[in-house]
Every structure is written in structure tokens, then in C-alpha cells.
Short mmCIF file of C-alpha atoms in Angstrom, two decimals:
data_model
loop_
_atom_site.label_atom_id
_atom_site.label_comp_id
_atom_site.label_asym_id
_atom_site.label_seq_id
_atom_site.Cartn_x
_atom_site.Cartn_y
_atom_site.Cartn_z
CA UNK A 241 9.23 -1.63 -22.84
CA UNK A 242 11.12 0.76 -20.67
CA UNK A 243 13.48 -1.42 -18.04
CA UNK A 244 14.38 -1.53 -14.91
CA UNK A 245 16.83 0.07 -15.00
CA UNK A 246 15.13 3.22 -15.68
CA UNK A 247 12.56 2.87 -13.64
CA UNK A 248 12.72 5.32 -9.78
CA UNK A 249 13.02 3.60 -6.74
CA UNK A 250 16.45 1.64 -8.51
CA UNK A 251 17.94 -1.56 -6.91
CA UNK A 252 20.48 0.38 -5.25
CA UNK A 253 17.59 2.60 -3.48
CA UNK A 254 15.06 -0.55 -2.31
CA UNK A 255 17.69 -2.50 -1.21
CA UNK A 256 19.24 0.01 0.96
CA UNK A 257 15.62 0.11 2.49
CA UNK A 258 15.64 -2.95 3.69
CA UNK A 259 18.85 -3.28 4.56
CA UNK A 260 17.64 -0.22 6.85
CA UNK A 261 14.50 -1.47 7.85
CA UNK A 262 15.34 -4.49 8.31
CA UNK A 263 17.43 -3.68 11.34
CA UNK A 264 15.23 -2.19 13.28
CA UNK A 265 14.40 -4.27 16.40
CA UNK A 266 10.25 -3.34 15.83
CA UNK A 267 11.36 -5.06 12.09
CA UNK A 268 9.55 -8.97 11.69
CA UNK A 269 9.22 -10.24 7.95
CA UNK A 270 5.38 -10.41 7.91
CA UNK A 271 3.24 -14.50 6.70
CA UNK A 272 3.15 -15.55 3.41
CA UNK A 273 0.33 -17.61 4.15
CA UNK A 274 -0.66 -20.28 1.96
CA UNK A 275 -4.82 -20.40 1.46
CA UNK A 276 -5.38 -23.68 1.05
CA UNK A 277 -9.57 -23.07 1.19
CA UNK A 278 -9.72 -19.53 -0.51
CA UNK A 279 -7.97 -21.96 -3.52
CA UNK A 280 -10.47 -24.21 -3.56
CA UNK A 281 -13.43 -22.52 -3.41
CA UNK A 282 -12.27 -20.22 -6.31
CA UNK A 283 -10.39 -23.05 -8.38
CA UNK A 284 -6.81 -21.82 -8.75
CA UNK A 285 -4.09 -24.00 -7.96
CA UNK A 286 -2.08 -21.97 -5.03
CA UNK A 287 -3.32 -18.40 -3.51
CA UNK A 288 -0.55 -16.83 -1.27
CA UNK A 289 -1.96 -14.44 1.73
CA UNK A 290 1.49 -11.56 2.49
CA UNK A 291 -0.50 -10.67 5.19
CA UNK A 292 1.10 -7.16 6.57
CA UNK A 293 -2.26 -7.24 9.73
CA UNK A 294 0.46 -7.12 11.91
CA UNK A 295 3.31 -5.04 11.01
CA UNK A 296 4.97 -3.12 13.13
CA UNK A 297 1.77 -3.20 15.77
CA UNK A 298 0.68 -1.26 13.59
CA UNK A 299 -1.91 -3.87 11.46
CA UNK A 300 -0.22 -2.39 7.77
CA UNK A 301 1.87 -2.30 5.23
CA UNK A 302 2.18 1.28 5.45
CA UNK A 303 4.54 1.89 8.49
CA UNK A 304 7.61 0.48 5.57
CA UNK A 305 6.90 3.80 3.95
CA UNK A 306 6.37 7.03 6.54
CA UNK A 307 9.04 5.18 8.63
CA UNK A 308 11.26 5.44 6.15
CA UNK A 309 10.69 8.32 4.51
CA UNK A 310 11.17 10.58 7.36
CA UNK A 311 13.75 8.94 8.16
CA UNK A 312 16.06 9.86 5.00
CA UNK A 313 14.43 13.37 4.88
CA UNK A 314 15.93 14.34 8.24
CA UNK A 315 19.07 12.53 7.16
CA UNK A 316 19.11 14.37 3.98
CA UNK A 317 19.26 17.13 6.61
CA UNK A 318 21.61 16.14 8.68
CA UNK A 319 19.77 15.45 11.55
CA UNK A 320 19.80 12.24 13.20
CA UNK A 321 16.66 10.37 13.76
CA UNK A 322 15.98 10.76 17.57
CA UNK A 323 18.33 13.28 17.57
CA UNK A 324 17.02 16.47 20.54
CA UNK A 325 17.17 18.14 17.06
CA UNK A 326 13.93 16.23 15.52
CA UNK A 327 12.47 18.38 17.59
CA UNK A 328 12.73 21.84 15.76
CA UNK A 329 10.53 19.57 12.66
CA UNK A 330 7.03 18.62 11.73
CA UNK A 331 6.25 15.96 9.96
CA UNK A 332 3.67 16.69 7.46
CA UNK A 333 1.17 14.27 5.17
CA UNK A 334 -2.20 13.45 3.97
CA UNK A 335 -3.84 10.44 4.66
CA UNK A 336 -6.87 8.64 4.17
CA UNK A 337 -6.22 6.37 7.77
CA UNK A 338 -3.02 4.46 7.31
CA UNK A 339 -0.36 6.01 5.80
CA UNK A 340 -1.05 9.22 8.67
CA UNK A 341 -1.02 6.87 10.96
CA UNK A 342 2.70 5.76 10.11
CA UNK A 343 3.23 9.24 9.96
CA UNK A 344 2.39 9.75 13.23
CA UNK A 345 4.51 6.28 15.02
CA UNK A 346 7.09 7.38 12.86
CA UNK A 347 7.69 11.01 14.09
CA UNK A 348 7.46 10.42 17.66
CA UNK A 349 9.68 6.94 17.37
CA UNK A 350 12.00 9.70 15.83
CA UNK A 351 10.88 12.33 18.01
CA UNK A 352 9.60 15.18 15.13
CA UNK A 353 6.32 16.22 15.66
CA UNK A 354 3.34 15.48 13.12
CA UNK A 355 0.68 16.83 11.29
CA UNK A 356 -2.18 14.78 9.14
CA UNK A 357 -4.37 16.45 6.55
CA UNK A 358 -8.00 14.88 6.39
CA UNK A 359 -10.51 14.50 3.50
CA UNK A 360 -13.95 14.48 4.95
CA UNK A 361 -14.62 11.10 4.77
CA UNK A 362 -12.24 9.64 7.12
CA UNK A 363 -13.30 8.27 9.59
CA UNK A 364 -13.13 9.16 14.03
CA UNK A 365 -11.74 5.83 14.53
CA UNK A 366 -8.27 5.87 12.32
CA UNK A 367 -8.30 10.46 13.41
CA UNK A 368 -8.00 9.10 16.66
CA UNK A 369 -5.45 6.37 16.15
CA UNK A 370 -3.07 9.07 14.62
CA UNK A 371 -4.27 11.36 17.60
CA UNK A 372 -3.39 8.20 20.32
CA UNK A 373 0.25 8.55 18.51
CA UNK A 374 1.00 11.92 19.15
CA UNK A 375 -0.99 13.19 15.43
CA UNK A 376 -2.58 17.00 14.82
CA UNK A 377 -5.44 16.93 12.33
CA UNK A 378 -6.42 19.47 9.93
CA UNK A 379 -9.24 18.60 8.03
CA UNK A 380 -9.67 19.90 4.71
CA UNK A 381 -13.43 20.28 2.99
CA UNK A 382 -12.88 17.73 0.03
CA UNK A 383 -11.95 14.24 -1.21
CA UNK A 384 -7.76 12.98 -0.16
CA UNK A 385 -6.66 14.47 -3.72
CA UNK A 386 -7.21 17.68 -1.89
CA UNK A 387 -6.08 17.05 1.48
CA UNK A 388 -2.38 16.22 -0.78
CA UNK A 389 -2.71 19.97 -1.86
CA UNK A 390 -3.60 20.83 1.11
CA UNK A 391 -0.34 19.48 2.83
CA UNK A 392 2.38 20.55 -0.18
CA UNK A 393 0.62 24.09 0.44
CA UNK A 394 2.10 23.75 4.31
CA UNK A 395 5.13 22.21 3.64
CA UNK A 396 7.08 25.89 2.73
CA UNK A 397 9.28 26.51 5.12
CA UNK A 398 12.11 24.52 5.93
CA UNK A 399 11.63 23.63 9.35
CA UNK A 400 7.76 21.27 7.94
CA UNK A 401 9.31 17.98 6.20
CA UNK A 402 6.58 16.99 3.20
CA UNK A 403 6.32 13.01 3.66
CA UNK A 404 3.97 11.80 0.68
CA UNK A 405 3.26 8.79 -1.16
CA UNK A 406 1.96 11.39 -3.62
CA UNK A 407 3.91 12.81 -6.25
CA UNK A 408 1.56 14.17 -9.50
CA UNK A 409 5.36 16.27 -11.09
CA UNK A 410 8.25 13.50 -10.36
CA UNK A 411 9.83 16.97 -7.98
CA UNK A 412 9.47 14.61 -5.09
CA UNK A 413 12.21 12.64 -3.33
CA UNK A 414 10.09 11.34 -0.08
CA UNK A 415 7.74 10.20 -2.46
CA UNK A 416 10.32 7.42 -4.38
CA UNK A 417 12.46 7.06 -0.77
CA UNK A 418 8.16 5.58 0.80
CA UNK A 419 7.65 3.37 -2.20
CA UNK A 420 11.96 2.08 -1.87
CA UNK A 421 10.04 0.94 2.40
CA UNK A 422 6.88 -0.77 0.26
CA UNK A 423 9.19 -2.57 -2.16
CA UNK A 424 10.40 -4.84 1.78
CA UNK A 425 7.45 -5.88 0.70
CA UNK A 426 7.95 -7.34 -2.47
CA UNK A 427 11.53 -8.46 -1.83
CA UNK A 428 10.27 -10.48 1.69
CA UNK A 429 6.70 -12.52 -0.80
CA UNK A 430 9.84 -13.11 -3.53
CA UNK A 431 12.15 -14.78 -0.86
CA UNK A 432 9.19 -16.71 0.78
CA UNK A 433 7.67 -18.04 -2.55
CA UNK A 434 11.06 -18.70 -3.42
CA UNK A 435 11.79 -21.31 -0.19
CA UNK A 436 7.80 -23.30 -1.41
CA UNK A 437 9.44 -23.41 -5.18
CA UNK A 438 6.68 -21.11 -5.77
CA UNK A 439 6.70 -18.45 -9.09
CA UNK A 440 3.31 -16.32 -8.88
CA UNK A 441 1.58 -16.75 -11.90
CA UNK A 442 -0.66 -13.09 -11.07
CA UNK A 443 -0.27 -10.62 -8.62
CA UNK A 444 -3.54 -9.04 -7.57
CA UNK A 445 -2.15 -5.36 -5.70
CA UNK A 446 -4.79 -2.72 -4.37
CA UNK A 447 -4.41 0.17 -5.68
CA UNK A 448 -4.64 4.56 -4.52
CA UNK A 449 -2.77 6.45 -5.75
CA UNK A 450 0.06 3.09 -6.45
CA UNK A 451 2.72 4.15 -4.13
CA UNK A 452 1.74 0.66 -2.01
CA UNK A 453 1.88 -1.21 -5.48
CA UNK A 454 4.65 -0.30 -7.66
CA UNK A 455 6.63 -0.16 -4.17
CA UNK A 456 5.57 -4.26 -3.60
CA UNK A 457 6.17 -4.55 -8.02
CA UNK A 458 9.44 -3.22 -8.08
CA UNK A 459 10.57 -5.04 -4.75
CA UNK A 460 9.42 -8.61 -6.43
CA UNK A 461 10.50 -8.44 -9.86
CA UNK A 462 14.35 -6.81 -8.73
CA UNK A 463 14.55 -9.59 -6.21
CA UNK A 464 12.82 -13.22 -7.95
CA UNK A 465 14.85 -11.20 -11.68
CA UNK A 466 11.27 -12.08 -13.59
CA UNK A 467 8.97 -8.91 -14.52
CA UNK A 468 5.55 -9.90 -12.14
CA UNK A 469 1.85 -10.31 -13.81
CA UNK A 470 0.36 -7.49 -11.81
CA UNK A 471 -3.61 -7.52 -12.24
CA UNK A 472 -4.22 -4.60 -10.44
CA UNK A 473 -8.26 -3.26 -8.32
CA UNK A 474 -9.32 -0.43 -7.65
CA UNK A 475 -12.87 1.13 -5.95
CA UNK A 476 -15.75 1.34 -8.91
CA UNK A 477 -16.17 5.30 -7.74
CA UNK A 478 -12.26 5.93 -7.55
CA UNK A 479 -10.41 3.94 -10.13
CA UNK A 480 -7.71 6.23 -11.24
CA UNK A 481 -4.90 4.23 -11.85
CA UNK A 482 -7.59 1.99 -14.23
CA UNK A 483 -7.72 5.44 -16.67
CA UNK A 484 -4.65 6.16 -16.29
CA UNK A 485 -3.78 2.78 -17.54
CA UNK A 486 -6.51 2.75 -20.73
CA UNK A 487 -5.04 6.49 -21.30
CA UNK A 488 -1.54 6.43 -20.57
CA UNK A 489 -1.00 9.58 -18.82
CA UNK A 490 -2.22 10.35 -14.90
CA UNK A 491 -5.61 11.00 -15.43
CA UNK A 492 -8.51 11.28 -12.23
CA UNK A 493 -11.96 10.64 -11.37
CA UNK A 494 -14.34 13.16 -10.93
CA UNK A 495 -16.21 13.33 -7.79
CA UNK A 496 -16.37 12.49 -4.16
CA UNK A 497 -15.24 9.03 -4.27
CA UNK A 498 -16.85 7.21 -1.70
CA UNK A 499 -16.09 3.67 -0.77
CA UNK A 500 -15.88 1.78 2.62
CA UNK A 501 -12.16 1.17 0.94
CA UNK A 502 -10.81 4.03 1.58
CA UNK A 503 -8.17 3.49 1.41
CA UNK A 504 -8.36 3.64 -2.43
CA UNK A 505 -10.06 6.75 -2.72
CA UNK A 506 -7.82 8.35 -4.74
CA UNK A 507 -9.21 10.46 -7.54
CA UNK A 508 -5.05 10.80 -9.62
CA UNK A 509 -2.19 8.22 -8.95
CA UNK A 510 0.60 9.09 -7.82
CA UNK A 511 3.24 9.70 -10.94
CA UNK A 512 6.25 7.66 -10.24
CA UNK A 513 4.31 5.31 -8.94
CA UNK A 514 1.68 5.14 -12.11
CA UNK A 515 5.38 4.22 -14.04
CA UNK A 516 5.91 1.38 -12.53
CA UNK A 517 2.60 -0.14 -12.87
CA UNK A 518 2.53 0.89 -16.74
CA UNK A 519 5.05 -1.48 -17.19
CA UNK A 520 3.99 -4.57 -14.64
CA UNK A 521 0.28 -4.29 -15.12
CA UNK A 522 -1.27 -6.46 -17.32
CA UNK A 523 -4.96 -6.34 -16.34
CA UNK A 524 -7.03 -4.46 -14.08
CA UNK A 525 -10.43 -4.25 -12.36
CA UNK A 526 -12.81 -1.45 -10.34
CA UNK A 527 -14.50 -3.91 -7.58
CA UNK A 528 -17.50 -2.41 -6.21
CA UNK A 529 -18.27 -2.39 -2.17
CA UNK A 530 -20.92 -4.88 -2.28
CA UNK A 531 -17.56 -7.30 -3.28
CA UNK A 532 -15.46 -6.25 -1.05
CA UNK A 533 -17.70 -6.45 2.08
CA UNK A 534 -18.72 -9.92 0.85
CA UNK A 535 -15.13 -11.09 1.16
CA UNK A 536 -14.22 -9.47 4.01
CA UNK A 537 -16.56 -10.73 6.07
CA UNK A 538 -16.20 -14.79 3.91
CA UNK A 539 -12.46 -14.97 5.02
CA UNK A 540 -11.88 -12.94 8.67
CA UNK A 541 -15.19 -16.18 9.64
CA UNK A 542 -12.67 -18.14 8.05
CA UNK A 543 -12.67 -20.82 4.40
CA UNK A 544 -12.29 -24.45 3.89
CA UNK A 545 -10.91 -24.98 6.53
CA UNK A 546 -8.57 -21.53 6.33
CA UNK A 547 -8.11 -19.61 9.13
CA UNK A 548 -10.00 -16.12 9.57
CA UNK A 549 -7.48 -13.60 8.18
CA UNK A 550 -6.78 -10.59 9.74
CA UNK A 551 -8.49 -7.85 6.98
CA UNK A 552 -10.57 -4.74 6.76
CA UNK A 553 -11.68 -2.55 4.69
CA UNK A 554 -8.78 -1.21 2.59
CA UNK A 555 -6.52 -4.84 3.39
CA UNK A 556 -9.17 -6.57 2.12
CA UNK A 557 -9.12 -5.58 -1.33
CA UNK A 558 -6.81 -7.24 -4.10
CA UNK A 559 -8.00 -10.69 -2.37
CA UNK A 560 -11.87 -8.87 -3.47
CA UNK A 561 -10.15 -7.89 -6.71
CA UNK A 562 -8.03 -11.37 -7.11
CA UNK A 563 -12.05 -12.88 -5.94
CA UNK A 564 -14.65 -10.91 -8.07
CA UNK A 565 -12.52 -12.30 -11.24
CA UNK A 566 -12.33 -15.57 -10.62
CA UNK A 567 -16.24 -15.93 -10.22
CA UNK A 568 -17.14 -15.01 -13.02
CA UNK A 569 -16.63 -16.74 -16.37
CA UNK A 570 -15.21 -13.91 -18.25
CA UNK A 571 -13.30 -12.55 -16.48
CA UNK A 572 -11.40 -15.20 -15.67
CA UNK A 573 -10.91 -16.26 -19.19
CA UNK A 574 -10.04 -12.61 -19.93
CA UNK A 575 -7.63 -12.42 -17.15
CA UNK A 576 -5.75 -16.14 -17.41
CA UNK A 577 -7.05 -17.91 -14.07
CA UNK A 578 -7.36 -21.38 -13.68
CA UNK A 579 -6.19 -24.41 -11.97
CA UNK A 580 -2.68 -23.98 -12.64
CA UNK A 581 -3.10 -21.02 -11.48
CA UNK A 582 -0.80 -19.44 -8.66
CA UNK A 583 -1.56 -16.04 -6.56
CA UNK A 584 -0.10 -13.47 -4.74
CA UNK A 585 -2.25 -11.45 -3.02
CA UNK A 586 -1.51 -8.14 -0.14
CA UNK A 587 -3.47 -7.52 2.66
CA UNK A 588 -1.83 -4.48 3.10
CA UNK A 589 -4.11 -4.47 6.94
CA UNK A 590 -5.70 -5.23 9.90
CA UNK A 591 -9.08 -5.11 11.57
CA UNK A 592 -9.19 -1.21 13.81
CA UNK A 593 -7.94 -1.67 17.38
CA UNK A 594 -11.31 -3.09 18.97
CA UNK A 595 -11.44 -0.08 21.60
CA UNK A 596 -12.04 2.30 18.31
CA UNK A 597 -14.47 0.05 16.47
CA UNK A 598 -16.98 2.56 17.70
CA UNK A 599 -15.44 6.31 17.07
CA UNK A 600 -16.76 3.19 12.61
#
């Protein structure tokens, strides 16, 4: 087994990210909700939902990663974020929606330009939110994975900054910086759970390329001092992490990767994320869109007295994975869920704002 010390980003990296991000005027710790009604529905002890639906006003956890990654890229070039020099730089990224929005927001905040590459399945609502934050959109004929390669190819000149949360070959320091930003989520969770005198038995985390899940897990591990018991959740048509965990090495899955959980529509994991998740994941599950839609509608309406959860198609995925496992007798036993289990899940995004929904 790999020691936590050998994993990247390391302890110093994630606490540096925490100190910087928590100093921003926009920073607020996102709430940790005790979902008593959901726990009763699933026959569990407690379910804790870390609610990212309003993070930095963007409504998603990706706002922790991209701004920190872009800021670090500027600082490493000796450029002060927000200075006049930033106008000479363009941040580029591939996205299924939320990462690109966060890059666009961060570029606008720091005075850079932004160019975002999207595959054919990204809906117009997500694209409109990105362009309304000042970014240029480049459509790529293909999947998210094709958009990743297109963004990498576009980032060859010195005035173009690649802000990617996907690294297939351990070559990109920006990817580790973005994961360090996501680790803020795990640090917050660990502190909030400690205040409740709770140690989670299971953590269900949605995975596309795995960056958010890995960052959350490494933050939890460092702050709590205990390795989290992670259950990865993916879409059935894009279960690249499940395939990679099974083979022990990065494995691609073929096809168009179609799923309503658009942020999970990825065909190959990011290598540094995979290396962390390989150490903390005890189980993995792939769920279909019907389960995700059912759980999204159920929690958005409120269940058993719980307040309605402001969530969306990717944000609900980890909770839907928990629901799927807890409702299945065989899976429940295999994953070790019971009436005493304390489970942590992440609502990783809020709803698309009303003005954009006509474009869905």
C-alpha cells in the first residue's frame, strides 16, 4: 500500500491551497447537512450531505479547483493575478460544463482571457453560462476526452495557460494544484464532522476523471488522520475509473459516454487522481440515468421531512450511488451498509439558474 506521504498533492500543497482560498473575500465554508429523512429512507444511521450548491455563487465544487489552479499558474510565471499583465494571457480548458465555468469565472476575476473546449454533448445552457462569464467556446467533434486533447494542443504558446483537471501522464503541475483546491472540500468536511463527533464509515464520491473525488479524499485523510473508506460512483456508460481500479492501471472505456450526469461523461481517468483513489477506494459502483433522475427528483422535493436539496444532474450522482447500493440487499451487504452506518456524500452542484433552463 502507498503511504499518504507519497501521494500528490501532498500535505503542504493542500494546506497552502486551503490558506489561500479561505482568505478570498468570497470564501464561505459550505454547509454540511444532516439528512435525517434520507437516512431513514435508506435504513442508515446518519447521512451527511456536503452541499456545494452555492459555492462562490457558481453553484458547484469546481469553483474550488480552477481558480486556485489558474492563480498558481500566474504566480509561477511571476505575474500577480489581477495585474495588467494578465490581459496578455489566455486560460484554456476542456469541460463538460462546471470546470469550464469555473475557469471562465477565474479568468474574468484575474483579468485573463478564457477559451473553453467542449464536446458535442455539452448542452447550450452550460455553454451560455460559460460565455456569460466572458469565455470563448470552441466546439470539438467528439467526447470530453477529445476536448481534453484539443485544449492541450492549443496550449503550446507561452501566453496560453492550460488549466486542466485531467492529466494522463503525471506531467502537469496545474492538475495537482486543482486537486489541492478540491482538497479544501475534504478539510472542511473533516472539521465539520469532528464538530459533530462523527467519523464517516463510508464516503460515496462521484467520479468523472476523478479529480474532485481524489482531492476530497486526500483532504479528508490529512485533516482527520484516518484513511477514508471511499465508494466511487460513475455513470454506467462512462465507468472508466471502475475499469481502471479493476485492472490496476489507467483504462479507457469506448463509446460516446452518453449520460445525463454530464460531468461524469469521461472515458479515461486522470492519473494523479487515480493513484489517490486506488489507495482509498474499497468499492465502486456504476449507476444508470434512471436512478440518478429518480433520486434527484426525490431529494429536490424533500424526503421524509428533509428540506428540498438544491441539486442537478451531476451533483446528485454520489447520493444516487448511495441510494442504489442501500436499496439493493446484495449490494448493501457487500458494501457493508447497515442501520448504524454513518455516510458522507457530496452534492457537487446546484441547479442551472432559471434564466438558462430554456436552453436545456
